[in-house]
mmCIF file of C-alpha atoms in Angstrom:
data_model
loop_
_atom_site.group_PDB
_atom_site.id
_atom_site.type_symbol
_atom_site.label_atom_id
_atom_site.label_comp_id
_atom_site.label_asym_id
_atom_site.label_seq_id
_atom_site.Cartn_x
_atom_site.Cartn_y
_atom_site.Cartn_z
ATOM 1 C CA UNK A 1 -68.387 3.540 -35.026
ATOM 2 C CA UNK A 2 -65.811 5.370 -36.910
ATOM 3 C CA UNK A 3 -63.825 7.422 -34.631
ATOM 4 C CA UNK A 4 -64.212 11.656 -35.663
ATOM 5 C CA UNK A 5 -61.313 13.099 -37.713
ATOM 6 C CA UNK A 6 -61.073 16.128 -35.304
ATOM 7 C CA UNK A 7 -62.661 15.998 -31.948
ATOM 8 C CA UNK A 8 -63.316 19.180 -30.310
ATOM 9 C CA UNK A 9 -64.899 19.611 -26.617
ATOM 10 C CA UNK A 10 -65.875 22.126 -24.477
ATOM 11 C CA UNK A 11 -63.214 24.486 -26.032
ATOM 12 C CA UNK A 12 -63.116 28.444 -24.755
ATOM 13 C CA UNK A 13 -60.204 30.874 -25.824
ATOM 14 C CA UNK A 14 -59.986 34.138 -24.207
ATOM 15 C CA UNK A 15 -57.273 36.559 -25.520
ATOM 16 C CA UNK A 16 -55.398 38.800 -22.379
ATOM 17 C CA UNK A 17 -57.142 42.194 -21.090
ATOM 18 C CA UNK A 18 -55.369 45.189 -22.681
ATOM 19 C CA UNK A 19 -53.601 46.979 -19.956
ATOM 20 C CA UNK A 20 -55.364 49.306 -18.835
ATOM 21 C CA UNK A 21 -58.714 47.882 -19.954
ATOM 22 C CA UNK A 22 -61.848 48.706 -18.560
ATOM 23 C CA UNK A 23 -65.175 47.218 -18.344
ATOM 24 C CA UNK A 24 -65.826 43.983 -20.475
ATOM 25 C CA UNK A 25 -62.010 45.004 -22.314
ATOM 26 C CA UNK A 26 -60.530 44.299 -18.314
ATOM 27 C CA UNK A 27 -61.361 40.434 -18.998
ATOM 28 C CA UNK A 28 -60.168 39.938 -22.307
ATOM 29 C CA UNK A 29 -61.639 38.911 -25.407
ATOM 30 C CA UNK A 30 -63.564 36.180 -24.946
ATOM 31 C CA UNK A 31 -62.984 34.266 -29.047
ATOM 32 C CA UNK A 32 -64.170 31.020 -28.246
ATOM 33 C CA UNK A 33 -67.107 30.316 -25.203
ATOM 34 C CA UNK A 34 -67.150 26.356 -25.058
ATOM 35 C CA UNK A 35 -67.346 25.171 -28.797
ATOM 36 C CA UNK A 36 -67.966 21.801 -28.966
ATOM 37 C CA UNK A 37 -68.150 19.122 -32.110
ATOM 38 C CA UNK A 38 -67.275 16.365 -34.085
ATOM 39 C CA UNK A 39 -65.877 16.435 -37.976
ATOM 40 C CA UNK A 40 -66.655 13.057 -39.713
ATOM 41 C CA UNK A 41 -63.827 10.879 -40.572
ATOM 42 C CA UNK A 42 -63.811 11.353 -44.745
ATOM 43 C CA UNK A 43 -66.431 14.147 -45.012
ATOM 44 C CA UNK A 44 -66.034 17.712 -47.008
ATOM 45 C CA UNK A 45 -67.183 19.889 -43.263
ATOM 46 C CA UNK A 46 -67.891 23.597 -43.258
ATOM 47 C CA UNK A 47 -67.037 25.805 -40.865
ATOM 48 C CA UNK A 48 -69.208 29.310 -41.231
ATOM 49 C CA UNK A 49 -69.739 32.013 -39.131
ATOM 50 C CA UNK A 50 -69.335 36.018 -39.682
ATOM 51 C CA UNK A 51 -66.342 37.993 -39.381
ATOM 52 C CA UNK A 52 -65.315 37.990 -35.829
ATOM 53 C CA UNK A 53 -67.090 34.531 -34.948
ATOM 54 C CA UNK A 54 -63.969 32.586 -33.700
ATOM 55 C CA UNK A 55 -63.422 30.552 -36.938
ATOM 56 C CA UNK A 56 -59.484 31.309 -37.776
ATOM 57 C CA UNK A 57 -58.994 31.365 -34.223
ATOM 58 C CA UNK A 58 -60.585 27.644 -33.843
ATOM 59 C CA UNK A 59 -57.991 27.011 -36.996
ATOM 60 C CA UNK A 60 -55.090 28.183 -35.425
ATOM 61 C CA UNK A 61 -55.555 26.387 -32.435
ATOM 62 C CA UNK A 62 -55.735 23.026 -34.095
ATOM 63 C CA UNK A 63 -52.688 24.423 -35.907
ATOM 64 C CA UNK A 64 -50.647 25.303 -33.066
ATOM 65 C CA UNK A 65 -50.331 28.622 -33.500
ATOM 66 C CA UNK A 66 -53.019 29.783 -30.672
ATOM 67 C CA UNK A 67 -53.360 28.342 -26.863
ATOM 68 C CA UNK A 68 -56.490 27.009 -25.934
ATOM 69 C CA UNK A 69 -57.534 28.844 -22.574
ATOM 70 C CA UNK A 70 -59.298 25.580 -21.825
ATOM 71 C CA UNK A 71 -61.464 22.203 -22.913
ATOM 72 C CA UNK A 72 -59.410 19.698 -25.337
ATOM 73 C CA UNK A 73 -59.227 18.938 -29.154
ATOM 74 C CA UNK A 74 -58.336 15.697 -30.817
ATOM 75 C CA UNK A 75 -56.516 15.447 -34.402
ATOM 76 C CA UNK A 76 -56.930 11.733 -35.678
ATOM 77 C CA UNK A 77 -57.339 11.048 -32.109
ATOM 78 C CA UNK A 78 -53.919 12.639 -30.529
ATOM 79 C CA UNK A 79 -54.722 15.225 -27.743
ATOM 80 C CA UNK A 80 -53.355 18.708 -29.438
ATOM 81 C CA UNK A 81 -51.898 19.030 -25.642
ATOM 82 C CA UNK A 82 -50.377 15.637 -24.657
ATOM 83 C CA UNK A 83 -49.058 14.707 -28.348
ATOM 84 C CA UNK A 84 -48.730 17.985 -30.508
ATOM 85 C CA UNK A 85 -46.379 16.238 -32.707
ATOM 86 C CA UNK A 86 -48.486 13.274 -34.188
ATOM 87 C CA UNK A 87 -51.627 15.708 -34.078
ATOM 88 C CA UNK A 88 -49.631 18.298 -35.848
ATOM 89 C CA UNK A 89 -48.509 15.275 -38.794
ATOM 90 C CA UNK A 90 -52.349 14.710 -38.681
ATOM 91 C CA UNK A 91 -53.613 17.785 -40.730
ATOM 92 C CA UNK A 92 -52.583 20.032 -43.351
ATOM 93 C CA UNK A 93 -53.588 23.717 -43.094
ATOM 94 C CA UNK A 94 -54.224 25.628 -46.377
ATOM 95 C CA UNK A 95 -54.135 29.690 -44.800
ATOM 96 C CA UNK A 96 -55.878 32.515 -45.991
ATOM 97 C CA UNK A 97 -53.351 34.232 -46.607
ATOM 98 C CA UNK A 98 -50.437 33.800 -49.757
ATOM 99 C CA UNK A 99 -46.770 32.361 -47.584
ATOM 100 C CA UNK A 100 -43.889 30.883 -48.858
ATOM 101 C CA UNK A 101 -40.764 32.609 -50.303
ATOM 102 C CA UNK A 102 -41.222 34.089 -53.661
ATOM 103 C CA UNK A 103 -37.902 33.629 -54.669
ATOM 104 C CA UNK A 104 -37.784 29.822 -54.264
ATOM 105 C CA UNK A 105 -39.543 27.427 -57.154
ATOM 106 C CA UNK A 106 -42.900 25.387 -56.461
ATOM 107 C CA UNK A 107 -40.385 22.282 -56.501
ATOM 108 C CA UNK A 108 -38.424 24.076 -54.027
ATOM 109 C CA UNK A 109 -41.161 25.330 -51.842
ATOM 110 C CA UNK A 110 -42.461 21.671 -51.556
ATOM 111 C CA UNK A 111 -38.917 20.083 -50.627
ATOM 112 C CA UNK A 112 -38.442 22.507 -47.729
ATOM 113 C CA UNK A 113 -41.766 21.671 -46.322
ATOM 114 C CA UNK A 114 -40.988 18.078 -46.644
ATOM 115 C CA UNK A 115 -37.515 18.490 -44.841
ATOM 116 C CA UNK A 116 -39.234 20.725 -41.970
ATOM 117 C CA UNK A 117 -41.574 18.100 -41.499
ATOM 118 C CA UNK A 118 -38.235 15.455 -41.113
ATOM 119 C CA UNK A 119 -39.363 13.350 -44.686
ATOM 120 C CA UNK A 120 -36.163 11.497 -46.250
ATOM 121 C CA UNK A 121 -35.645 12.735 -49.696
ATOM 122 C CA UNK A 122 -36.486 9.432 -50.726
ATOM 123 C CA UNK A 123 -40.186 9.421 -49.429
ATOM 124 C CA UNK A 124 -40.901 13.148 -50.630
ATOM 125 C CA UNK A 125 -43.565 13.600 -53.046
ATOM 126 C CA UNK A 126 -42.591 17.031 -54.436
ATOM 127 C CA UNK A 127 -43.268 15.981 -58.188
ATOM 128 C CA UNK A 128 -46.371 14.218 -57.613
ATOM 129 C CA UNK A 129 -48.227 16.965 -55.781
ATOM 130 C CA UNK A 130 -47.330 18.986 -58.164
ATOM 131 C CA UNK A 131 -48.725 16.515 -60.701
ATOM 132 C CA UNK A 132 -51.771 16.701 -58.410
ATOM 133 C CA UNK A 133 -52.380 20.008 -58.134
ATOM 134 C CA UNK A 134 -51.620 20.955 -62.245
ATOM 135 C CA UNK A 135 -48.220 22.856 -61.574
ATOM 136 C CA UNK A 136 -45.662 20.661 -63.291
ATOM 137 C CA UNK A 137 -45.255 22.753 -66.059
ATOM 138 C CA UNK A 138 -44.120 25.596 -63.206
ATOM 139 C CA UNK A 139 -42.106 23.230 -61.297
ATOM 140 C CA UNK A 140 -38.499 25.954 -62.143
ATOM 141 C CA UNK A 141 -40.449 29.229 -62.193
ATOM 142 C CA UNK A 142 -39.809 31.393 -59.130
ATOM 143 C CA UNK A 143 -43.117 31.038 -56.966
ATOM 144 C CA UNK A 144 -43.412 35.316 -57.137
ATOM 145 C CA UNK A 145 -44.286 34.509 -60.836
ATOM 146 C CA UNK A 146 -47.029 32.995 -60.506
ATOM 147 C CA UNK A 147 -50.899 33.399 -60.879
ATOM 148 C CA UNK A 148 -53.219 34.032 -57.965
ATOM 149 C CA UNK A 149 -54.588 30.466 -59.056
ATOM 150 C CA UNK A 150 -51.436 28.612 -59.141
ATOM 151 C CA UNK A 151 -50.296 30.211 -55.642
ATOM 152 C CA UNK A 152 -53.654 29.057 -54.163
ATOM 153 C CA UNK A 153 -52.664 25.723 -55.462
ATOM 154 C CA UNK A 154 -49.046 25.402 -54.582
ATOM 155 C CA UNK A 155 -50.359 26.212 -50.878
ATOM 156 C CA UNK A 156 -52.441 23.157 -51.587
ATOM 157 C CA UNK A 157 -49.715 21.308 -52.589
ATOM 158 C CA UNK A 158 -47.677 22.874 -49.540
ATOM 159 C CA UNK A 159 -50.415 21.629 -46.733
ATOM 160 C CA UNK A 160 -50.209 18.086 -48.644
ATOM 161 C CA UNK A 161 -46.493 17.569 -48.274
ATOM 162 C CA UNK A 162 -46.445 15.242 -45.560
ATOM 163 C CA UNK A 163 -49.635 13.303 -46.437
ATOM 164 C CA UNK A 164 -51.853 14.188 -43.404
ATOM 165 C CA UNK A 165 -55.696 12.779 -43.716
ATOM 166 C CA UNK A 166 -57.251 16.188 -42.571
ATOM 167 C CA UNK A 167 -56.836 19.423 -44.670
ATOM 168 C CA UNK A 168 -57.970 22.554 -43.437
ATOM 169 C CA UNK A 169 -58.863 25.017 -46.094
ATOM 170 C CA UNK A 170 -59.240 28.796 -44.434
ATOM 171 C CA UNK A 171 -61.102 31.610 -47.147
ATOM 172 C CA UNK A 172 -59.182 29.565 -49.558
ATOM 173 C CA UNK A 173 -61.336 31.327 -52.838
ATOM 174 C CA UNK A 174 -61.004 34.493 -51.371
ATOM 175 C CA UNK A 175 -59.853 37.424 -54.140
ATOM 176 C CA UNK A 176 -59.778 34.870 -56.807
ATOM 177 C CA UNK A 177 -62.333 34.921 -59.979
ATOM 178 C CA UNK A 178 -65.185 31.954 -60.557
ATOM 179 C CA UNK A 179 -62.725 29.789 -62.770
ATOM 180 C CA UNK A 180 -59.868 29.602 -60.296
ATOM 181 C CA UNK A 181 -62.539 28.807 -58.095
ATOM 182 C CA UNK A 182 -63.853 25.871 -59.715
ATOM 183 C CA UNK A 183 -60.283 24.466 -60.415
ATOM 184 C CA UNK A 184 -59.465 24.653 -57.109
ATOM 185 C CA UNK A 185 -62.722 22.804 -55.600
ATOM 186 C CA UNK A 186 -62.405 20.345 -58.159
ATOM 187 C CA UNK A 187 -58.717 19.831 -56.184
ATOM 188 C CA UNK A 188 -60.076 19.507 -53.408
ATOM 189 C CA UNK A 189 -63.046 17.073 -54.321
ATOM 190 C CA UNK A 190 -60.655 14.742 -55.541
ATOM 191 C CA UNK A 191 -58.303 14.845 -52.514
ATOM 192 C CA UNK A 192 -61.557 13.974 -50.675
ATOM 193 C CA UNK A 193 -62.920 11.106 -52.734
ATOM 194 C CA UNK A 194 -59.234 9.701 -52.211
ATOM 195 C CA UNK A 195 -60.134 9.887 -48.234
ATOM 196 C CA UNK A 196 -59.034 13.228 -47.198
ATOM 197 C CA UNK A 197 -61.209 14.662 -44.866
ATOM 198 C CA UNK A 198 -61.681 18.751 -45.716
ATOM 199 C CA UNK A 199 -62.564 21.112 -43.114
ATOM 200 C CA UNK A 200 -63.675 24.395 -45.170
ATOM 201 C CA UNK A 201 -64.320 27.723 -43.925
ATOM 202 C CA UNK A 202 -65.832 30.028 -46.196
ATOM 203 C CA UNK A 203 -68.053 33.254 -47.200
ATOM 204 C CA UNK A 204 -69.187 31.738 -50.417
ATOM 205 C CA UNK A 205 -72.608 29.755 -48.524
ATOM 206 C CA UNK A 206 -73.239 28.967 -51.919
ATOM 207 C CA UNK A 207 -70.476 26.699 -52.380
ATOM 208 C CA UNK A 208 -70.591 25.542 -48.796
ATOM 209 C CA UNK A 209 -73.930 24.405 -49.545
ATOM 210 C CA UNK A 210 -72.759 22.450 -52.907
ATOM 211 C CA UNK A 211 -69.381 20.999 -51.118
ATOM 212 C CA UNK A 212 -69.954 20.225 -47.604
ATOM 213 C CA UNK A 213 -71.969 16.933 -46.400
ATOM 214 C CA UNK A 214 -72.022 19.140 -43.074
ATOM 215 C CA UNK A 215 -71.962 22.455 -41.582
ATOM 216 C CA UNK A 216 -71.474 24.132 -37.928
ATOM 217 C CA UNK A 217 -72.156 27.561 -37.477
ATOM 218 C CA UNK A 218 -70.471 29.757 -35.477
ATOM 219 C CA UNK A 219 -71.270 33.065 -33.745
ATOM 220 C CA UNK A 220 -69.321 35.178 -31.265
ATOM 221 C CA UNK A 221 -67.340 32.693 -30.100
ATOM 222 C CA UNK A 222 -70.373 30.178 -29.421
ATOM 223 C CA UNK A 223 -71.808 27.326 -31.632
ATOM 224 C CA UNK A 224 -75.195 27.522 -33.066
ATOM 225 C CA UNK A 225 -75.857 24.423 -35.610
ATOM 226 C CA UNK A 226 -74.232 21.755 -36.579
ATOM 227 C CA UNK A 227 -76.265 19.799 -38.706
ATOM 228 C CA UNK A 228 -75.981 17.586 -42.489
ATOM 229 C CA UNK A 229 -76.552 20.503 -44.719
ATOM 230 C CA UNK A 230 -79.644 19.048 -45.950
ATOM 231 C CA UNK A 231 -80.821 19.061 -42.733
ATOM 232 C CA UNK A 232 -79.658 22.885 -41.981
ATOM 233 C CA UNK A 233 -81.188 24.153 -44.935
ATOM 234 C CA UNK A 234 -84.642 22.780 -44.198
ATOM 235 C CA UNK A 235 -84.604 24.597 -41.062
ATOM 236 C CA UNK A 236 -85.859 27.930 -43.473
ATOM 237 C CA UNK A 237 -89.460 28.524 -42.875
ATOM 238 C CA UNK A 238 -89.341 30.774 -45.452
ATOM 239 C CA UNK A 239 -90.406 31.169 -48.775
ATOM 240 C CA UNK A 240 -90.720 33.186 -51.732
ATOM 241 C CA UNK A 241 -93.191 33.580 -54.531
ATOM 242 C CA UNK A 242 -92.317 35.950 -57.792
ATOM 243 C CA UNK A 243 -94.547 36.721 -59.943
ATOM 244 C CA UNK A 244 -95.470 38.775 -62.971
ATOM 245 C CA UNK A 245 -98.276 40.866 -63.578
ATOM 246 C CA UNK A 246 -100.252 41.991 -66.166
ATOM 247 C CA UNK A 247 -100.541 45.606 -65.429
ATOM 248 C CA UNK A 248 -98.436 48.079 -63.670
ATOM 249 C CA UNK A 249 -98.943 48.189 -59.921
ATOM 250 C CA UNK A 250 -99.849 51.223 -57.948
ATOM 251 C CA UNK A 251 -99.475 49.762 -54.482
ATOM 252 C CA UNK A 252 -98.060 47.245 -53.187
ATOM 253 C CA UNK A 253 -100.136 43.720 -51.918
ATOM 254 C CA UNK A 254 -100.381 43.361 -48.240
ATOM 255 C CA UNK A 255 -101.464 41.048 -46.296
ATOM 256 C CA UNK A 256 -100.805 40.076 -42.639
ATOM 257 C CA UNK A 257 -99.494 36.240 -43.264
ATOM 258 C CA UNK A 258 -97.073 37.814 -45.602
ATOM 259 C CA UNK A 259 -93.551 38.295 -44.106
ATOM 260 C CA UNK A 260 -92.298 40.444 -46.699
ATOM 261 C CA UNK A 261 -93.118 42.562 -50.151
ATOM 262 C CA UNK A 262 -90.685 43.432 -52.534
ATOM 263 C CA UNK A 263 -91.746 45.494 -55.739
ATOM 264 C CA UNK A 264 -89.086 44.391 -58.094
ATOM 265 C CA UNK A 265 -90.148 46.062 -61.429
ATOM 266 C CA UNK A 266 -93.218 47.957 -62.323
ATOM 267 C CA UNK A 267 -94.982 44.562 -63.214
ATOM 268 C CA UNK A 268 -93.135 42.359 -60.682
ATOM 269 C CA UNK A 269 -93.408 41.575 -57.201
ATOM 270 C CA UNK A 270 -91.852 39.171 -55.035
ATOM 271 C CA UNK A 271 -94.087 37.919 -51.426
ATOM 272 C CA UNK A 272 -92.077 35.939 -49.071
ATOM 273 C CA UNK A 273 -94.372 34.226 -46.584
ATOM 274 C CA UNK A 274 -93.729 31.326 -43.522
ATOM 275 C CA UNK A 275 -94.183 27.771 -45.746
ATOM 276 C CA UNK A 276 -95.653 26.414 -42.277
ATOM 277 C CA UNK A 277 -98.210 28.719 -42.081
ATOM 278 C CA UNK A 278 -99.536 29.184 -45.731
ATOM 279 C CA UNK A 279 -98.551 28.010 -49.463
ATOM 280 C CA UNK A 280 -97.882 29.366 -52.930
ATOM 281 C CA UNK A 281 -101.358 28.179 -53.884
ATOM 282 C CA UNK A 282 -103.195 30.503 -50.758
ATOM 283 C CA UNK A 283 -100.857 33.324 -51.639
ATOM 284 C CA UNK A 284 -102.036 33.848 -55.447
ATOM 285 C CA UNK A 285 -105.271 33.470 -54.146
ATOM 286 C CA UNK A 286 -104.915 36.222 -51.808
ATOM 287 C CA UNK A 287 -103.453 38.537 -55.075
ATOM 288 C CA UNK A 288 -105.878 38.145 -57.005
ATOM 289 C CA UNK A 289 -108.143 38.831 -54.577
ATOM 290 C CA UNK A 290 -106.739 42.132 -54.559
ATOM 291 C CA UNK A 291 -107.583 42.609 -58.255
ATOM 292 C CA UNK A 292 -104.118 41.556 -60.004
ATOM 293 C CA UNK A 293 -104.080 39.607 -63.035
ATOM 294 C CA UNK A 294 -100.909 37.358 -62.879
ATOM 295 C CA UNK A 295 -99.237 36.382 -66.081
ATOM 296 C CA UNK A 296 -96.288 34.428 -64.446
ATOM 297 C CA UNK A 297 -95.271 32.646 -61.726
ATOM 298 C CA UNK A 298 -91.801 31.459 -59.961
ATOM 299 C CA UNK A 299 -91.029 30.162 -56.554
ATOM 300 C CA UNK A 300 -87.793 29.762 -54.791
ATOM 301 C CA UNK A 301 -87.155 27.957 -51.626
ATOM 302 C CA UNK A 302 -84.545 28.978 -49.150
ATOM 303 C CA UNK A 303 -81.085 28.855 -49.632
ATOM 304 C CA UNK A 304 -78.386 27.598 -46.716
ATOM 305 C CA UNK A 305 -77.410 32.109 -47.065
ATOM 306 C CA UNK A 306 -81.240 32.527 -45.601
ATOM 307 C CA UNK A 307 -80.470 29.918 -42.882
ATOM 308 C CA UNK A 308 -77.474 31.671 -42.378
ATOM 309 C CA UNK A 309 -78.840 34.940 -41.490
ATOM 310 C CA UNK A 310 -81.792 33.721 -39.779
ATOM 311 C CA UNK A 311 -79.226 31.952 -37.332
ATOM 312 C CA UNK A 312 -76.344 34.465 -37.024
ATOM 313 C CA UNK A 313 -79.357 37.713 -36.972
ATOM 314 C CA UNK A 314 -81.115 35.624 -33.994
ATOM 315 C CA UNK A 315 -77.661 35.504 -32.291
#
């Protein structure tokens, strides 16, 4: 078998008490409470979980930036302990936030990176990542000048300098509008069909559920799936069944297999119900046996944002 592209076991971080804490504050936070898991060697992974959950400070452990209290990691197979350098060369971390001088160019930007990272200025690939990631035109403009778009790209380009096979990507669409968002996962789908494995966290579940070929879900501090996203989003029981009527309603349908009732117009009404326990078929049935007339009919099944909630409400 392939070995993972990041191996993580077992791994707890707990931030030091406050002084003078008291209570559960005299311990310390407790961010991480043994997270364990496996990213696939050349998959697009997601990372999810709700503000708070221990995602960015998962991140910035692989990145160096955070020490684990305990339990290991492996980047391309080096121990983040025992060989920080090759496991630091191993993966490229895209941050949430905008950093890098504004007063150098993109070109610039990229050949510091590649000289902090000790690459000759022979072997640099300054101009070609910014090829790659559509900024040659800006490769003399200070960075400061740039779009939103263009800055989330450079920090693409950035993470890329010193051609590591993992690239973390951390809120990267945050703040930026639905075009810059497509340009930049089309980036990123091509960096992964040319191997790159992509770790992704996100709030967009929507595009998490388009993107990633897997998903772990974490909350407060602990892990609670990790499954194909296929997989995950089969685990919603749930489903819902809109439909139109041909009069105004008075009062709303009831019934006791429904899970929910949603009046969402005068004519409309939407009945969520468990899929296990009924269908869309014995639902209608049981409205018109109320004495509505339906005129029209739509179902939708559950999304990986129901999954999402189910999981992280439950927790």
């Amino acid at each position: 078998m392939t070995p993972p592209a990041i191996r993580i076991d077992n791994l707890v971080k707990r931030y030091a008490a406050p002084k003078g804490g008291k209570g559960a504050d005299a311990e310390g936070k407790l961010a991480l409470n043994g997270v364990s898991f496996d990213v696939p060697e050349g998959s697009i992974f997601g990372l999810l979980g709700p503000n708070g959950a221990g995602k960015s400070t998962l991140i910035n452990i692989l990145a160096g930036l955070v020490n684990k209290t305990s339990g290991s990691a492996e980047i391309w197979g080096f121990d983040i302990d025992a060989d920080r350098r090759n496991a630091s060369r191993a993966i490229g971390i895209v941050p949430q936030e905008i950093v890098f001088d504004p007063f150098f160019t993109p070109y610039e930007v990229l050949e510091n990176q590649g000289g902090f990272y000790g690459i000759a200025g022979k072997d640099r690939r300054s101009e070609e990542l910014l090829e790659a990631v559509r900024l040659a035109d800006k490769r003399n403009a200070y960075a400061r000048t740039l779009s939103g778009g263009m800055k989330r790209r450079l920090l693409v380009a950035k993470a890329m300098v010193h051609s590591p096979p993992i690239l973390v990507l951390d809120e990267p669409t945050a703040g930026v509008d639905v075009e810059l968002r497509r340009q930049l996962w089309e980036l990123v789908s091509d960096l992964n069909r040319e191997g790159v494995t992509v770790v992704l966290t996100t709030h967009y579940l929507e595009e998490a559920e388009e993107l990633c070929d897997r998903i772990a879900i974490i909350n407060h501090g602990e892990l609670i799936a990790n499954k194909p996203t296929r997989e995950l989003v089969e685990m919603a029981r749930e489903k819902i069944v809109a439909v139109t009527l041909a009069n105004d309603l008075t009062t709303a349908p009831s019934h006791q297999e429904f899970s929910k009732v949603e009046q969402t117009g005068p004519r409309g009404v939407e009945v969520t119900y468990d899929k296990d326990q009924m269908n869309a078929g014995q639902v209608l049935g049981i409205l018109q046996e109320q004495g509505l007339t339906i005129e029209d009919v739509t179902t939708r099944e559950a999304d990986l944002e129901d999954v999402f909630v189910q999981l992280t409400s439950a927790g």
